[in-house]
Amino acid sequence: MKKVSLTTALAAFAMIAASTATVADNVDWRNSDSYYKDLYDLRQLHVEFHKAVSHAGINAATKAKALEELLALWTEDGVLVISNVTYSGKGTPNTASCDPGALTLCDFYANHAGGLVLGHDWVSLTPIFTEAISVLDRHNADIYFQCIYFDVNNSDALKSNSTFGVPDMHARAKKVHGHWFFSYAESESIAPPTLDVY
């Protein structure tokens, strides 16, 4: 019979104890207040997105404010993929990183997003049944929602319906220094749901 050194036995015991503690910690975390706070904070991230894009194109000052608010919702290295075009990194308003063709998030929101086009007074809504949030661990989450844009100046005509995340691959959010941010998303236009609103 082979002898096991005390050091090897203690190392093995430490590994087993650490993995057991991690499993127990994750189980306890899912039943903790911090887990439910994460869910709440992720819903607020979604709400802040819709607040920023709604009424964003009514004038230049409002657009500039909306652009700042949208960029603040993303990690520094955030990635957004729309129609096979990838926008990477935040970029900074009023710099070359925000110019058309810079392929940053700033470029997308400033130069391509319909809700931020000057002259557009669009409101973005999400049918609550389309929202999906899954907290994966203390620092990562999946998030999905739809953005249905209505034109306030045109009898609330439906202007666009797009997704944040795609149904088979939700967007990602990441917690950085205690705050949730979008970190990766694919977006696509989809057929709007039937809405019975009078």
mmCIF file of C-alpha atoms in Angstrom:
data_model
loop_
_atom_site.group_PDB
_atom_site.id
_atom_site.type_symbol
_atom_site.label_atom_id
_atom_site.label_comp_id
_atom_site.label_asym_id
_atom_site.label_seq_id
_atom_site.Cartn_x
_atom_site.Cartn_y
_atom_site.Cartn_z
ATOM 1 C CA MET A 1 0.000 0.000 0.000
ATOM 2 C CA LYS A 2 1.298 3.404 -0.977
ATOM 3 C CA LYS A 3 1.749 5.983 1.772
ATOM 4 C CA VAL A 4 0.185 9.389 1.299
ATOM 5 C CA SER A 5 2.071 12.341 2.681
ATOM 6 C CA LEU A 6 0.378 14.629 5.155
ATOM 7 C CA THR A 7 0.844 17.553 2.727
ATOM 8 C CA THR A 8 -0.897 15.695 -0.114
ATOM 9 C CA ALA A 9 -3.758 14.643 2.165
ATOM 10 C CA LEU A 10 -4.225 18.202 3.450
ATOM 11 C CA ALA A 11 -4.137 19.606 -0.088
ATOM 12 C CA ALA A 12 -6.808 17.121 -1.224
ATOM 13 C CA PHE A 13 -8.937 17.913 1.807
ATOM 14 C CA ALA A 14 -8.608 21.669 1.123
ATOM 15 C CA MET A 15 -9.703 21.194 -2.511
ATOM 16 C CA ILE A 16 -12.764 19.170 -1.498
ATOM 17 C CA ALA A 17 -13.679 21.655 1.231
ATOM 18 C CA ALA A 18 -13.280 24.612 -1.139
ATOM 19 C CA SER A 19 -15.445 23.036 -3.858
ATOM 20 C CA THR A 20 -18.106 22.092 -1.301
ATOM 21 C CA ALA A 21 -18.059 25.626 0.096
ATOM 22 C CA THR A 22 -18.414 27.071 -3.414
ATOM 23 C CA VAL A 23 -21.423 24.870 -4.176
ATOM 24 C CA ALA A 24 -23.006 25.713 -0.824
ATOM 25 C CA ASP A 25 -22.225 29.415 -1.352
ATOM 26 C CA ASN A 26 -23.967 29.415 -4.760
ATOM 27 C CA VAL A 27 -26.999 27.569 -3.378
ATOM 28 C CA ASP A 28 -27.238 30.023 -0.482
ATOM 29 C CA TRP A 29 -26.721 32.982 -2.855
ATOM 30 C CA ARG A 30 -29.740 31.988 -4.992
ATOM 31 C CA ASN A 31 -31.886 32.160 -1.870
ATOM 32 C CA SER A 32 -30.362 35.379 -0.575
ATOM 33 C CA ASP A 33 -31.385 39.005 -0.673
ATOM 34 C CA SER A 34 -28.414 39.787 -2.916
ATOM 35 C CA TYR A 35 -29.758 37.427 -5.603
ATOM 36 C CA TYR A 36 -33.113 39.218 -5.621
ATOM 37 C CA LYS A 37 -31.345 42.572 -5.591
ATOM 38 C CA ASP A 38 -29.427 41.446 -8.695
ATOM 39 C CA LEU A 39 -32.722 40.612 -10.414
ATOM 40 C CA TYR A 40 -34.120 44.022 -9.443
ATOM 41 C CA ASP A 41 -30.983 45.837 -10.623
ATOM 42 C CA LEU A 42 -31.070 44.004 -13.970
ATOM 43 C CA ARG A 43 -34.703 45.018 -14.462
ATOM 44 C CA GLN A 44 -33.687 48.598 -13.683
ATOM 45 C CA LEU A 45 -30.956 48.326 -16.342
ATOM 46 C CA HIS A 46 -33.687 47.383 -18.807
ATOM 47 C CA VAL A 47 -35.882 50.289 -17.626
ATOM 48 C CA GLU A 48 -33.004 52.767 -17.942
ATOM 49 C CA PHE A 49 -32.430 51.631 -21.517
ATOM 50 C CA HIS A 50 -36.042 52.401 -22.461
ATOM 51 C CA LYS A 51 -35.988 55.733 -20.644
ATOM 52 C CA ALA A 52 -32.854 56.768 -22.540
ATOM 53 C CA VAL A 53 -34.125 55.861 -26.028
ATOM 54 C CA SER A 54 -37.631 57.286 -25.565
ATOM 55 C CA HIS A 55 -38.120 60.887 -26.820
ATOM 56 C CA ALA A 56 -34.364 60.954 -27.570
ATOM 57 C CA GLY A 57 -34.595 62.585 -31.003
ATOM 58 C CA ILE A 58 -36.714 65.635 -30.185
ATOM 59 C CA ASN A 59 -33.722 68.024 -30.259
ATOM 60 C CA ALA A 60 -29.909 68.019 -30.204
ATOM 61 C CA ALA A 61 -29.618 68.532 -26.441
ATOM 62 C CA THR A 62 -31.992 65.656 -25.693
ATOM 63 C CA LYS A 63 -30.142 63.408 -28.154
ATOM 64 C CA ALA A 64 -26.785 64.243 -26.533
ATOM 65 C CA LYS A 65 -28.184 63.424 -23.073
ATOM 66 C CA ALA A 66 -29.719 60.165 -24.313
ATOM 67 C CA LEU A 67 -26.426 59.181 -25.938
ATOM 68 C CA GLU A 68 -24.558 59.696 -22.657
ATOM 69 C CA GLU A 69 -27.216 57.727 -20.740
ATOM 70 C CA LEU A 70 -27.102 54.816 -23.201
ATOM 71 C CA LEU A 71 -23.327 54.580 -23.175
ATOM 72 C CA ALA A 72 -23.383 54.611 -19.359
ATOM 73 C CA LEU A 73 -25.366 51.344 -19.460
ATOM 74 C CA TRP A 74 -22.512 49.441 -21.150
ATOM 75 C CA THR A 75 -19.182 48.007 -20.037
ATOM 76 C CA GLU A 76 -16.152 49.753 -21.547
ATOM 77 C CA ASP A 77 -15.569 46.777 -23.858
ATOM 78 C CA GLY A 78 -19.256 46.230 -24.690
ATOM 79 C CA VAL A 79 -20.175 44.628 -28.025
ATOM 80 C CA LEU A 80 -23.405 45.070 -30.000
ATOM 81 C CA VAL A 81 -24.038 43.067 -33.186
ATOM 82 C CA ILE A 82 -26.772 44.307 -35.529
ATOM 83 C CA SER A 83 -27.360 42.903 -39.017
ATOM 84 C CA ASN A 84 -23.911 41.278 -39.002
ATOM 85 C CA VAL A 85 -22.223 44.589 -38.169
ATOM 86 C CA THR A 86 -20.251 44.567 -34.913
ATOM 87 C CA TYR A 87 -19.941 47.707 -32.776
ATOM 88 C CA SER A 88 -17.194 47.327 -30.153
ATOM 89 C CA GLY A 89 -16.249 49.538 -27.209
ATOM 90 C CA LYS A 90 -18.116 52.571 -25.966
ATOM 91 C CA GLY A 91 -16.498 55.388 -27.878
ATOM 92 C CA THR A 92 -16.831 58.995 -26.716
ATOM 93 C CA PRO A 93 -19.336 61.585 -27.985
ATOM 94 C CA ASN A 94 -17.851 64.516 -29.925
ATOM 95 C CA THR A 95 -14.700 62.575 -30.844
ATOM 96 C CA ALA A 96 -13.689 60.536 -33.890
ATOM 97 C CA SER A 97 -14.712 57.384 -31.969
ATOM 98 C CA CYS A 98 -18.322 58.486 -32.378
ATOM 99 C CA ASP A 99 -18.128 59.341 -36.089
ATOM 100 C CA PRO A 100 -20.038 57.300 -38.694
ATOM 101 C CA GLY A 101 -17.996 54.217 -39.501
ATOM 102 C CA ALA A 102 -16.114 54.175 -36.178
ATOM 103 C CA LEU A 103 -18.004 50.965 -35.318
ATOM 104 C CA THR A 104 -18.290 51.798 -31.627
ATOM 105 C CA LEU A 105 -21.443 51.811 -29.529
ATOM 106 C CA CYS A 106 -21.310 55.600 -29.724
ATOM 107 C CA ASP A 107 -21.297 55.386 -33.540
ATOM 108 C CA PHE A 108 -24.325 53.083 -33.514
ATOM 109 C CA TYR A 109 -26.453 55.120 -31.134
ATOM 110 C CA ALA A 110 -25.452 58.526 -32.528
ATOM 111 C CA ASN A 111 -25.691 57.690 -36.220
ATOM 112 C CA HIS A 112 -27.894 54.640 -36.769
ATOM 113 C CA ALA A 113 -30.408 54.091 -33.937
ATOM 114 C CA GLY A 114 -33.864 55.172 -35.083
ATOM 115 C CA GLY A 115 -34.936 56.479 -31.695
ATOM 116 C CA LEU A 116 -32.063 58.994 -31.621
ATOM 117 C CA VAL A 117 -32.568 60.418 -35.128
ATOM 118 C CA LEU A 118 -33.206 64.148 -34.814
ATOM 119 C CA GLY A 119 -36.875 64.877 -35.436
ATOM 120 C CA HIS A 120 -38.025 61.486 -34.150
ATOM 121 C CA ASP A 121 -40.149 61.533 -31.026
ATOM 122 C CA TRP A 122 -40.353 57.808 -30.512
ATOM 123 C CA VAL A 123 -41.260 55.931 -27.342
ATOM 124 C CA SER A 124 -39.890 52.454 -26.730
ATOM 125 C CA LEU A 125 -41.981 49.893 -24.855
ATOM 126 C CA THR A 126 -41.532 46.224 -23.980
ATOM 127 C CA PRO A 127 -44.390 43.775 -23.535
ATOM 128 C CA ILE A 128 -43.545 42.407 -20.101
ATOM 129 C CA PHE A 129 -44.073 38.826 -21.251
ATOM 130 C CA THR A 130 -41.075 39.200 -23.597
ATOM 131 C CA GLU A 131 -38.589 40.116 -20.854
ATOM 132 C CA ALA A 132 -36.300 37.306 -19.719
ATOM 133 C CA ILE A 133 -33.576 37.717 -17.100
ATOM 134 C CA SER A 134 -31.433 34.919 -15.742
ATOM 135 C CA VAL A 135 -28.770 35.633 -13.138
ATOM 136 C CA LEU A 136 -26.039 33.112 -13.903
ATOM 137 C CA ASP A 137 -23.789 33.929 -10.964
ATOM 138 C CA ARG A 138 -22.794 36.929 -8.885
ATOM 139 C CA HIS A 139 -21.189 38.693 -11.868
ATOM 140 C CA ASN A 140 -22.925 37.469 -15.052
ATOM 141 C CA ALA A 141 -26.490 37.394 -16.319
ATOM 142 C CA ASP A 142 -28.494 36.726 -19.458
ATOM 143 C CA ILE A 143 -31.056 39.333 -20.467
ATOM 144 C CA TYR A 144 -33.569 39.567 -23.306
ATOM 145 C CA PHE A 145 -36.281 42.070 -24.157
ATOM 146 C CA GLN A 146 -38.075 43.610 -27.108
ATOM 147 C CA CYS A 147 -38.139 47.272 -28.072
ATOM 148 C CA ILE A 148 -41.339 48.346 -29.782
ATOM 149 C CA TYR A 149 -41.021 51.940 -30.971
ATOM 150 C CA PHE A 150 -44.064 54.171 -31.435
ATOM 151 C CA ASP A 151 -44.054 57.616 -33.089
ATOM 152 C CA VAL A 152 -45.622 60.103 -30.666
ATOM 153 C CA ASN A 153 -46.078 62.701 -33.440
ATOM 154 C CA ASN A 154 -47.833 60.296 -35.795
ATOM 155 C CA SER A 155 -50.815 58.922 -33.851
ATOM 156 C CA ASP A 156 -48.516 56.470 -32.032
ATOM 157 C CA ALA A 157 -47.788 54.646 -35.293
ATOM 158 C CA LEU A 158 -45.611 51.577 -34.881
ATOM 159 C CA LYS A 159 -42.168 52.431 -36.260
ATOM 160 C CA SER A 160 -39.932 49.521 -35.339
ATOM 161 C CA ASN A 161 -39.742 46.334 -33.341
ATOM 162 C CA SER A 162 -36.365 44.946 -32.431
ATOM 163 C CA THR A 163 -34.899 42.623 -29.866
ATOM 164 C CA PHE A 164 -32.141 43.177 -27.347
ATOM 165 C CA GLY A 165 -30.611 39.760 -27.499
ATOM 166 C CA VAL A 166 -32.003 37.155 -29.834
ATOM 167 C CA PRO A 167 -34.407 34.432 -28.732
ATOM 168 C CA ASP A 168 -31.868 31.615 -28.961
ATOM 169 C CA MET A 169 -28.992 33.679 -27.516
ATOM 170 C CA HIS A 170 -29.826 36.261 -24.896
ATOM 171 C CA ALA A 171 -27.719 39.342 -24.364
ATOM 172 C CA ARG A 172 -25.178 39.368 -21.557
ATOM 173 C CA ALA A 173 -24.891 41.673 -18.593
ATOM 174 C CA LYS A 174 -21.905 41.898 -16.287
ATOM 175 C CA LYS A 175 -21.569 43.240 -12.754
ATOM 176 C CA VAL A 176 -18.596 45.589 -12.417
ATOM 177 C CA HIS A 177 -17.774 47.188 -9.050
ATOM 178 C CA GLY A 178 -21.243 46.298 -7.758
ATOM 179 C CA HIS A 179 -23.210 47.662 -10.761
ATOM 180 C CA TRP A 180 -24.786 45.799 -13.683
ATOM 181 C CA PHE A 181 -23.971 46.807 -17.268
ATOM 182 C CA PHE A 182 -24.753 45.398 -20.701
ATOM 183 C CA SER A 183 -21.657 43.637 -22.056
ATOM 184 C CA TYR A 184 -22.758 41.802 -25.209
ATOM 185 C CA ALA A 185 -25.896 41.800 -27.320
ATOM 186 C CA GLU A 186 -27.113 40.761 -30.696
ATOM 187 C CA SER A 187 -30.162 42.563 -32.014
ATOM 188 C CA GLU A 188 -32.569 41.906 -34.850
ATOM 189 C CA SER A 189 -35.826 43.247 -36.232
ATOM 190 C CA ILE A 190 -38.799 40.993 -35.644
ATOM 191 C CA ALA A 191 -42.505 41.038 -36.374
ATOM 192 C CA PRO A 192 -44.320 43.006 -33.667
ATOM 193 C CA PRO A 193 -46.628 41.117 -31.329
ATOM 194 C CA THR A 194 -50.342 41.705 -31.598
ATOM 195 C CA LEU A 195 -51.229 44.425 -29.121
ATOM 196 C CA ASP A 196 -54.817 45.064 -28.112
ATOM 197 C CA VAL A 197 -54.446 48.591 -26.824
ATOM 198 C CA TYR A 198 -57.212 51.153 -27.183
#
